[in-house]
GROMACS .gro file of C-alpha atoms in nm:
model
  403
    1MET     CA    1   7.787   8.381  15.707
    2SER     CA    2   7.719   8.502  15.340
    3GLN     CA    3   7.960   8.379  15.094
    4PRO     CA    4   8.157   8.580  14.873
    5GLN     CA    5   8.056   8.712  14.563
    6PRO     CA    6   8.254   8.678  14.273
    7ALA     CA    7   8.383   9.016  14.162
    8LYS     CA    8   8.281   9.163  13.792
    9ALA     CA    9   8.468   9.156  13.473
   10ALA     CA   10   8.666   9.487  13.394
   11ARG     CA   11   8.370   9.572  13.089
   12ARG     CA   12   8.658   9.628  12.838
   13PRO     CA   13   8.694   9.994  12.735
   14PHE     CA   14   8.481  10.108  12.432
   15SER     CA   15   8.740  10.155  12.147
   16PHE     CA   16   8.635  10.262  11.740
   17ARG     CA   17   8.728   9.856  11.667
   18ARG     CA   18   8.540   9.704  11.852
   19LEU     CA   19   8.280   9.898  11.714
   20ILE     CA   20   8.392   9.722  11.356
   21PHE     CA   21   8.420   9.412  11.518
   22TRP     CA   22   8.090   9.387  11.686
   23GLY     CA   23   7.940   9.550  11.288
   24HIS     CA   24   8.143   9.309  11.078
   25LEU     CA   25   8.000   8.975  11.356
   26ILE     CA   26   7.644   9.075  11.338
   27LEU     CA   27   7.664   9.165  10.986
   28GLY     CA   28   7.850   8.826  10.919
   29ILE     CA   29   7.552   8.671  11.095
   30VAL     CA   30   7.230   8.843  10.898
   31THR     CA   31   7.418   8.787  10.642
   32GLY     CA   32   7.653   8.466  10.579
   33VAL     CA   33   7.356   8.232  10.476
   34VAL     CA   34   7.221   8.493  10.138
   35VAL     CA   35   7.606   8.501  10.072
   36PHE     CA   36   7.714   8.124  10.157
   37ILE     CA   37   7.469   8.063   9.833
   38MET     CA   38   7.488   8.326   9.607
   39SER     CA   39   7.885   8.219   9.654
   40ALA     CA   40   7.817   7.857   9.550
   41THR     CA   41   7.530   7.909   9.302
   42GLY     CA   42   7.837   8.115   9.138
   43ILE     CA   43   8.103   7.871   9.123
   44ALA     CA   44   7.814   7.650   8.953
   45ILE     CA   45   7.735   7.937   8.693
   46ALA     CA   46   8.014   8.074   8.529
   47PHE     CA   47   8.156   7.843   8.322
   48GLU     CA   48   7.800   7.829   8.131
   49GLU     CA   49   7.895   7.884   7.830
   50GLU     CA   50   8.226   7.645   7.828
   51MET     CA   51   7.965   7.368   8.000
   52LEU     CA   52   7.706   7.374   7.804
   53ALA     CA   53   7.991   7.364   7.496
   54TRP     CA   54   8.186   7.050   7.674
   55ALA     CA   55   7.794   6.871   7.633
   56ASP     CA   56   7.799   6.887   7.370
   57ARG     CA   57   8.085   6.827   7.242
   58GLU     CA   58   8.009   6.495   6.977
   59VAL     CA   59   7.668   6.630   6.865
   60SER     CA   60   7.805   7.026   6.766
   61HIS     CA   61   8.060   6.857   6.496
   62VAL     CA   62   8.049   6.685   6.152
   63SER     CA   63   8.299   6.518   5.943
   64PRO     CA   64   8.259   6.719   5.563
   65PRO     CA   65   8.260   6.492   5.326
   66ALA     CA   66   8.616   6.634   5.149
   67GLU     CA   67   8.812   6.919   5.171
   68ALA     CA   68   8.686   7.272   5.099
   69ALA     CA   69   8.320   7.144   5.039
   70ALA     CA   70   8.060   7.341   5.020
   71ARG     CA   71   7.770   7.428   5.266
   72LEU     CA   72   7.421   7.350   5.153
   73PRO     CA   73   7.258   7.699   5.146
   74VAL     CA   74   7.071   7.862   5.462
   75GLU     CA   75   6.788   7.832   5.259
   76ALA     CA   76   6.704   7.458   5.201
   77LEU     CA   77   6.884   7.389   5.559
   78VAL     CA   78   6.553   7.567   5.730
   79GLU     CA   79   6.323   7.303   5.486
   80ARG     CA   80   6.508   7.005   5.579
   81VAL     CA   81   6.509   7.119   5.936
   82THR     CA   82   6.095   7.228   5.942
   83ALA     CA   83   6.014   6.893   5.730
   84ALA     CA   84   6.226   6.675   6.000
   85HIS     CA   85   6.074   6.829   6.288
   86PRO     CA   86   5.750   6.987   6.197
   87ASP     CA   87   5.703   7.134   6.564
   88PHE     CA   88   6.070   7.339   6.580
   89VAL     CA   89   5.999   7.674   6.328
   90PRO     CA   90   6.344   7.816   6.364
   91THR     CA   91   6.362   8.217   6.423
   92SER     CA   92   6.795   8.231   6.438
   93ILE     CA   93   7.044   8.053   6.324
   94THR     CA   94   7.486   8.045   6.433
   95VAL     CA   95   7.720   7.960   6.115
   96PHE     CA   96   8.064   7.873   6.277
   97SER     CA   97   8.360   7.930   6.112
   98GLU     CA   98   8.536   7.572   6.142
   99PRO     CA   99   8.452   7.369   5.865
  100ASP     CA  100   8.397   7.028   6.190
  101HIS     CA  101   8.127   7.236   6.286
  102ALA     CA  102   7.726   7.234   6.248
  103HIS     CA  103   7.525   7.493   6.199
  104ALA     CA  104   7.275   7.547   6.572
  105PHE     CA  105   6.932   7.653   6.532
  106TYR     CA  106   6.668   7.801   6.742
  107ALA     CA  107   6.308   7.798   6.765
  108GLY     CA  108   6.280   8.171   7.012
  109ARG     CA  109   6.428   7.990   7.359
  110GLU     CA  110   6.404   7.685   7.189
  111GLY     CA  111   6.739   7.427   7.099
  112PRO     CA  112   6.986   7.469   7.012
  113LEU     CA  113   6.932   7.233   6.668
  114TYR     CA  114   7.246   7.136   6.537
  115VAL     CA  115   7.225   7.065   6.171
  116ASN     CA  116   7.501   6.949   6.001
  117PRO     CA  117   7.602   7.219   5.727
  118TYR     CA  118   7.709   6.943   5.446
  119THR     CA  119   7.377   6.733   5.422
  120GLY     CA  120   7.142   6.861   5.660
  121GLU     CA  121   7.124   6.566   5.921
  122THR     CA  122   6.982   6.732   6.216
  123ARG     CA  123   7.071   6.633   6.545
  124GLU     CA  124   6.911   6.748   6.952
  125SER     CA  125   7.129   6.893   7.200
  126GLU     CA  126   7.225   6.641   7.474
  127ALA     CA  127   7.266   6.945   7.753
  128HIS     CA  128   6.904   7.014   7.779
  129ASP     CA  129   6.942   6.881   8.133
  130LEU     CA  130   7.235   7.032   8.210
  131HIS     CA  131   7.090   7.369   8.047
  132HIS     CA  132   6.814   7.348   8.329
  133PHE     CA  133   7.029   7.336   8.657
  134ILE     CA  134   7.266   7.615   8.542
  135HIS     CA  135   6.942   7.821   8.498
  136TYR     CA  136   6.822   7.677   8.901
  137MET     CA  137   7.157   7.804   8.977
  138GLU     CA  138   7.119   8.072   8.852
  139GLU     CA  139   6.777   8.202   9.000
  140TRP     CA  140   6.903   8.101   9.290
  141HIS     CA  141   7.180   8.323   9.283
  142ARG     CA  142   7.001   8.648   9.170
  143TRP     CA  143   6.646   8.603   9.397
  144LEU     CA  144   6.663   8.282   9.578
  145ALA     CA  145   6.415   8.024   9.343
  146MET     CA  146   6.149   8.256   9.423
  147GLU     CA  147   5.877   8.261   9.187
  148GLY     CA  148   5.531   8.451   9.222
  149ASP     CA  149   5.471   8.742   9.426
  150ALA     CA  150   5.825   8.654   9.636
  151PHE     CA  151   6.007   8.727   9.354
  152PRO     CA  152   6.073   9.097   9.473
  153VAL     CA  153   6.142   8.970   9.769
  154GLY     CA  154   6.380   8.730   9.689
  155ARG     CA  155   6.562   9.018   9.454
  156MET     CA  156   6.570   9.286   9.722
  157ILE     CA  157   6.693   9.045   9.977
  158THR     CA  158   7.013   8.909   9.759
  159GLY     CA  159   7.066   9.287   9.744
  160VAL     CA  160   7.065   9.380  10.084
  161ALA     CA  161   7.319   9.058  10.106
  162ASN     CA  162   7.562   9.248   9.877
  163ILE     CA  163   7.606   9.571  10.052
  164GLY     CA  164   7.649   9.378  10.387
  165PHE     CA  165   7.914   9.171  10.211
  166LEU     CA  166   8.061   9.460  10.080
  167LEU     CA  167   8.041   9.639  10.400
  168LEU     CA  168   8.211   9.311  10.516
  169CYS     CA  169   8.487   9.354  10.315
  170ILE     CA  170   8.537   9.657  10.373
  171SER     CA  171   8.542   9.628  10.772
  172GLY     CA  172   8.719   9.351  10.748
  173LEU     CA  173   9.046   9.406  10.585
  174TYR     CA  174   9.044   9.747  10.831
  175LEU     CA  175   9.031   9.459  11.151
  176TRP     CA  176   9.259   9.262  10.945
  177LEU     CA  177   9.585   9.518  11.006
  178PRO     CA  178   9.764   9.435  11.304
  179ARG     CA  179   9.806   9.607  11.526
  180ARG     CA  180  10.157   9.603  11.630
  181TRP     CA  181  10.300   9.578  11.264
  182SER     CA  182  10.576   9.259  11.266
  183TRP     CA  183  10.695   8.983  11.145
  184ARG     CA  184  10.525   8.740  11.396
  185ALA     CA  185  10.192   8.927  11.377
  186LEU     CA  186  10.222   8.976  10.976
  187ARG     CA  187  10.249   8.630  10.990
  188PRO     CA  188   9.940   8.429  11.110
  189ILE     CA  189   9.688   8.673  10.877
  190LEU     CA  190   9.926   8.622  10.524
  191TRP     CA  191   9.964   8.223  10.513
  192PHE     CA  192   9.850   7.942  10.644
  193VAL     CA  193   9.997   7.864  10.910
  194LYS     CA  194  10.069   7.480  10.972
  195GLY     CA  195   9.957   7.300  11.276
  196TYR     CA  196   9.651   7.484  11.396
  197LYS     CA  197   9.313   7.383  11.488
  198GLY     CA  198   9.022   7.506  11.673
  199LYS     CA  199   8.995   7.848  11.676
  200ALA     CA  200   9.314   7.930  11.577
  201ARG     CA  201   9.286   7.703  11.282
  202ASP     CA  202   8.960   7.924  11.197
  203TYR     CA  203   9.142   8.261  11.244
  204ASN     CA  204   9.450   8.167  11.071
  205TRP     CA  205   9.188   8.061  10.751
  206HIS     CA  206   8.986   8.383  10.821
  207ASN     CA  207   9.216   8.586  10.777
  208VAL     CA  208   9.486   8.434  10.464
  209LEU     CA  209   9.160   8.395  10.296
  210GLY     CA  210   8.960   8.697  10.353
  211PHE     CA  211   9.330   8.937  10.286
  212TRP     CA  212   9.411   8.757   9.917
  213SER     CA  213   9.076   8.724   9.801
  214LEU     CA  214   8.943   9.026   9.975
  215PRO     CA  215   9.034   9.227   9.565
  216VAL     CA  216   8.832   9.003   9.367
  217LEU     CA  217   8.528   8.981   9.628
  218VAL     CA  218   8.513   9.396   9.643
  219VAL     CA  219   8.447   9.416   9.307
  220LEU     CA  220   8.233   9.136   9.316
  221ALA     CA  221   8.030   9.224   9.559
  222ALA     CA  222   7.982   9.630   9.426
  223THR     CA  223   7.943   9.508   9.111
  224ALA     CA  224   7.621   9.261   9.216
  225VAL     CA  225   7.514   9.626   9.393
  226VAL     CA  226   7.498   9.755   9.056
  227ILE     CA  227   7.342   9.512   8.943
  228SER     CA  228   7.014   9.448   9.189
  229PHE     CA  229   6.943   9.751   9.233
  230ARG     CA  230   6.764  10.008   8.989
  231TRP     CA  231   6.937  10.324   9.161
  232GLY     CA  232   7.276  10.162   9.084
  233HIS     CA  233   7.184  10.008   8.732
  234ASN     CA  234   7.166  10.402   8.722
  235LEU     CA  235   7.490  10.499   8.883
  236PRO     CA  236   7.708  10.470   8.597
  237PHE     CA  237   7.450  10.656   8.330
  238GLN     CA  238   7.413  10.965   8.526
  239LEU     CA  239   7.745  10.959   8.583
  240ALA     CA  240   7.840  11.001   8.230
  241GLY     CA  241   7.532  11.257   8.241
  242GLU     CA  242   7.295  11.037   8.047
  243THR     CA  243   6.999  10.916   8.027
  244PRO     CA  244   6.972  10.581   8.223
  245PRO     CA  245   6.792  10.312   7.976
  246GLU     CA  246   6.466  10.160   8.116
  247ALA     CA  247   6.588   9.809   8.022
  248ARG     CA  248   6.864   9.594   8.282
  249ASN     CA  249   6.882   9.304   7.992
  250TYR     CA  250   7.068   9.303   7.722
  251GLY     CA  251   6.800   9.554   7.608
  252MET     CA  252   6.935   9.830   7.649
  253MET     CA  253   7.250   9.775   7.409
  254ARG     CA  254   6.890   9.810   7.138
  255THR     CA  255   6.952  10.109   6.896
  256PRO     CA  256   6.774  10.254   6.632
  257PRO     CA  257   6.653  10.010   6.341
  258ALA     CA  258   6.860  10.094   5.990
  259GLU     CA  259   6.621  10.195   5.730
  260VAL     CA  260   6.668  10.024   5.429
  261PRO     CA  261   6.732  10.220   5.082
  262THR     CA  262   6.371  10.165   4.882
  263PRO     CA  263   6.504   9.888   4.645
  264PRO     CA  264   6.450   9.809   4.261
  265GLU     CA  265   6.034   9.810   4.163
  266GLY     CA  266   6.010   9.432   4.120
  267ALA     CA  267   6.387   9.332   4.319
  268GLN     CA  268   6.416   8.980   4.552
  269ARG     CA  269   6.523   8.917   4.894
  270VAL     CA  270   6.873   8.799   4.799
  271PRO     CA  271   6.974   8.475   4.971
  272LEU     CA  272   7.038   8.504   5.293
  273ASP     CA  273   7.413   8.310   5.252
  274VAL     CA  274   7.504   8.617   5.090
  275ALA     CA  275   7.443   8.825   5.336
  276LEU     CA  276   7.670   8.625   5.580
  277THR     CA  277   7.948   8.622   5.308
  278GLU     CA  278   7.933   9.027   5.350
  279VAL     CA  279   8.006   8.953   5.671
  280SER     CA  280   8.268   8.763   5.718
  281ASN     CA  281   8.444   8.896   5.395
  282ALA     CA  282   8.393   9.177   5.675
  283TYR     CA  283   8.534   9.042   5.934
  284PRO     CA  284   8.792   8.863   5.830
  285GLU     CA  285   8.870   8.650   6.188
  286TRP     CA  286   8.496   8.559   6.269
  287VAL     CA  287   8.479   8.259   6.457
  288ASN     CA  288   8.074   8.239   6.447
  289ILE     CA  289   7.780   8.444   6.268
  290GLY     CA  290   7.421   8.474   6.434
  291LEU     CA  291   7.104   8.545   6.186
  292GLU     CA  292   6.707   8.567   6.261
  293LEU     CA  293   6.508   8.413   5.929
  294PRO     CA  294   6.285   8.690   5.864
  295THR     CA  295   5.885   8.625   5.974
  296PRO     CA  296   5.645   8.584   5.730
  297GLU     CA  297   5.509   8.881   5.898
  298GLN     CA  298   5.838   9.040   5.759
  299LEU     CA  299   5.867   8.900   5.451
  300ALA     CA  300   5.537   9.053   5.370
  301ALA     CA  301   5.573   9.382   5.472
  302GLU     CA  302   5.572   9.691   5.257
  303THR     CA  303   5.826   9.836   5.452
  304PRO     CA  304   6.140   9.608   5.463
  305ASP     CA  305   6.280   9.585   5.754
  306PRO     CA  306   6.662   9.502   5.784
  307LEU     CA  307   6.848   9.151   5.847
  308HIS     CA  308   6.959   9.202   6.185
  309LEU     CA  309   7.287   8.918   6.215
  310GLY     CA  310   7.521   8.969   6.502
  311VAL     CA  311   7.951   8.842   6.409
  312THR     CA  312   8.156   8.690   6.705
  313VAL     CA  313   8.505   8.824   6.703
  314PRO     CA  314   8.856   8.681   6.871
  315ASP     CA  315   8.877   8.828   7.215
  316TYR     CA  316   8.798   8.739   7.646
  317MET     CA  317   8.558   9.061   7.692
  318PRO     CA  318   8.232   8.905   7.504
  319SER     CA  319   8.068   9.269   7.435
  320ARG     CA  320   8.362   9.343   7.248
  321ALA     CA  321   8.314   9.002   7.105
  322TYR     CA  322   7.992   9.009   6.982
  323ILE     CA  323   7.889   9.341   6.704
  324PRO     CA  324   7.543   9.359   6.589
  325ILE     CA  325   7.511   9.399   6.247
  326GLU     CA  326   7.151   9.501   6.001
  327SER     CA  327   7.241   9.391   5.659
  328ASP     CA  328   7.021   9.572   5.343
  329PRO     CA  329   6.751   9.180   5.227
  330PHE     CA  330   6.764   9.296   4.833
  331THR     CA  331   7.184   9.396   4.787
  332GLY     CA  332   7.282   9.195   5.153
  333THR     CA  333   7.578   9.438   5.223
  334ILE     CA  334   7.607   9.582   5.554
  335LEU     CA  335   7.391   9.886   5.606
  336LYS     CA  336   7.471   9.932   6.035
  337THR     CA  337   7.750   9.784   6.266
  338THR     CA  338   7.789   9.838   6.650
  339HIS     CA  339   8.059   9.832   6.798
  340PHE     CA  340   8.139   9.804   7.185
  341GLU     CA  341   8.415  10.133   7.151
  342THR     CA  342   8.124  10.372   6.980
  343ARG     CA  343   7.892  10.300   7.315
  344SER     CA  344   7.834  10.584   7.511
  345PRO     CA  345   8.058  10.639   7.816
  346GLY     CA  346   7.742  10.547   8.065
  347LEU     CA  347   7.690  10.229   7.910
  348GLN     CA  348   7.993  10.055   7.836
  349ALA     CA  349   8.070  10.130   8.203
  350ARG     CA  350   7.734   9.939   8.289
  351VAL     CA  351   7.842   9.695   8.057
  352TRP     CA  352   8.194   9.614   8.213
  353ILE     CA  353   8.056   9.647   8.548
  354ARG     CA  354   7.805   9.352   8.455
  355PHE     CA  355   8.132   9.107   8.277
  356LEU     CA  356   8.350   9.199   8.602
  357HIS     CA  357   8.070   9.018   8.749
  358THR     CA  358   8.099   8.765   8.642
  359GLY     CA  359   8.445   8.784   8.567
  360GLY     CA  360   8.405   8.727   8.207
  361ALA     CA  361   8.563   9.048   8.132
  362PHE     CA  362   8.829   8.875   8.125
  363GLY     CA  363   8.790   8.527   7.964
  364PHE     CA  364   8.819   8.231   8.042
  365TRP     CA  365   9.138   8.324   8.363
  366GLY     CA  366   8.881   8.602   8.420
  367LYS     CA  367   8.554   8.347   8.602
  368LEU     CA  368   8.813   8.104   8.706
  369ILE     CA  369   8.982   8.432   8.881
  370ALA     CA  370   8.615   8.487   9.066
  371SER     CA  371   8.556   8.128   9.132
  372ILE     CA  372   8.861   8.094   9.313
  373ALA     CA  373   8.748   8.343   9.534
  374CYS     CA  374   8.353   8.284   9.607
  375LEU     CA  375   8.563   7.965   9.725
  376ALA     CA  376   8.712   8.182   9.940
  377SER     CA  377   8.401   8.306  10.087
  378LEU     CA  378   8.226   7.984  10.124
  379VAL     CA  379   8.494   7.902  10.378
  380LEU     CA  380   8.519   8.313  10.515
  381VAL     CA  381   8.139   8.229  10.597
  382TYR     CA  382   8.204   7.873  10.732
  383THR     CA  383   8.505   8.023  10.961
  384GLY     CA  384   8.303   8.299  11.075
  385PHE     CA  385   8.044   8.160  11.234
  386ALA     CA  386   8.269   7.855  11.390
  387LEU     CA  387   8.451   8.173  11.486
  388THR     CA  388   8.100   8.319  11.597
  389TRP     CA  389   7.982   7.974  11.767
  390ARG     CA  390   8.263   7.929  11.952
  391ARG     CA  391   8.280   8.359  12.144
  392TRP     CA  392   7.919   8.243  12.247
  393LEU     CA  393   8.020   7.933  12.456
  394ARG     CA  394   8.261   8.065  12.582
  395SER     CA  395   8.032   8.362  12.720
  396GLN     CA  396   7.811   8.029  12.790
  397LYS     CA  397   8.120   7.968  13.012
  398LYS     CA  398   8.113   8.211  13.191
  399LYS     CA  399   7.828   8.320  13.314
  400ALA     CA  400   7.779   7.975  13.451
  401LYS     CA  401   8.106   8.055  13.683
  402THR     CA  402   7.974   8.340  13.728
  403ALA     CA  403   7.634   8.230  13.816
   0.00000   0.00000   0.00000
């Protein structure tokens, strides 16, 4: 006599919500690891400037010999640097408004080398190891540290993961919406419930952190999509009716150089401090001024190039705070300034997108909020995988019982 077969469980009817749920689950599995890596490395690199400044806090400051003491001329400091460090050929210098801050010298990408503006004494940066670590985290964040022929693959993977993360945010909001609007239904998806364990705890954390971090995560993911792809980079310019620049980094900020007035015959270049003084007088609230040191080729050229400077003024938005300046090398007078507000609408939008992605568009607090949201996304990935694992285990147990 044959044994009675267990009745098959009735399949749940198809619904739009089920479609979104399974799409959300599958997308989370496919992109979760990459999203986890990008979120973790995003936290690590968010406060790059602050961490490097903290690491160099001892060597970057000096004791002025007396109140209102005069600083040595830039040319004299360059001579002392090259004498003390023959292999270090300075290409730029940054001076600071604080009287106790050392000048920062750079040789291309090498530096900073801190120089006492009153004595010419030099000190090496102590942040090199930290800088290398942050740079390594940036490589993981942007292209999973892939190199050589694999570099485009890494960029494509992170770019696709950013699109997936954006879709996860949108679908997650839909799934978060309760089927019945009551306090009993809203309570466990709006705030943490003490005493929950296992699946209930993971579900609670996933909903609460997803809901409260959603606005920031949507901004981070959407701006990452723009940054990741050429078509995304072009989009803000095309919407503004502009031709997108080829450069997708700081090169897109370049403008045609100013024309230097023809100097009188026999005119000599003024000391570099004259140009620095002109800029500091034009911007009394200046924080620091960067100056590109003229190369021997520029000094010998028949058609002189302007001096290239950049002044940083107080502003939480980095691109508003930094103002490129070009000056006459024979008089020190300012020939051209490029304020952020004078940039084209498309370029302004593209720059805002870049700093919205890091949180830097709103200074320290913007970075902090972005970092907290990235921390929440780490928990979202964990709880998402945990819930998926429990669902799979439950399905295997059901199959075993019906076998």
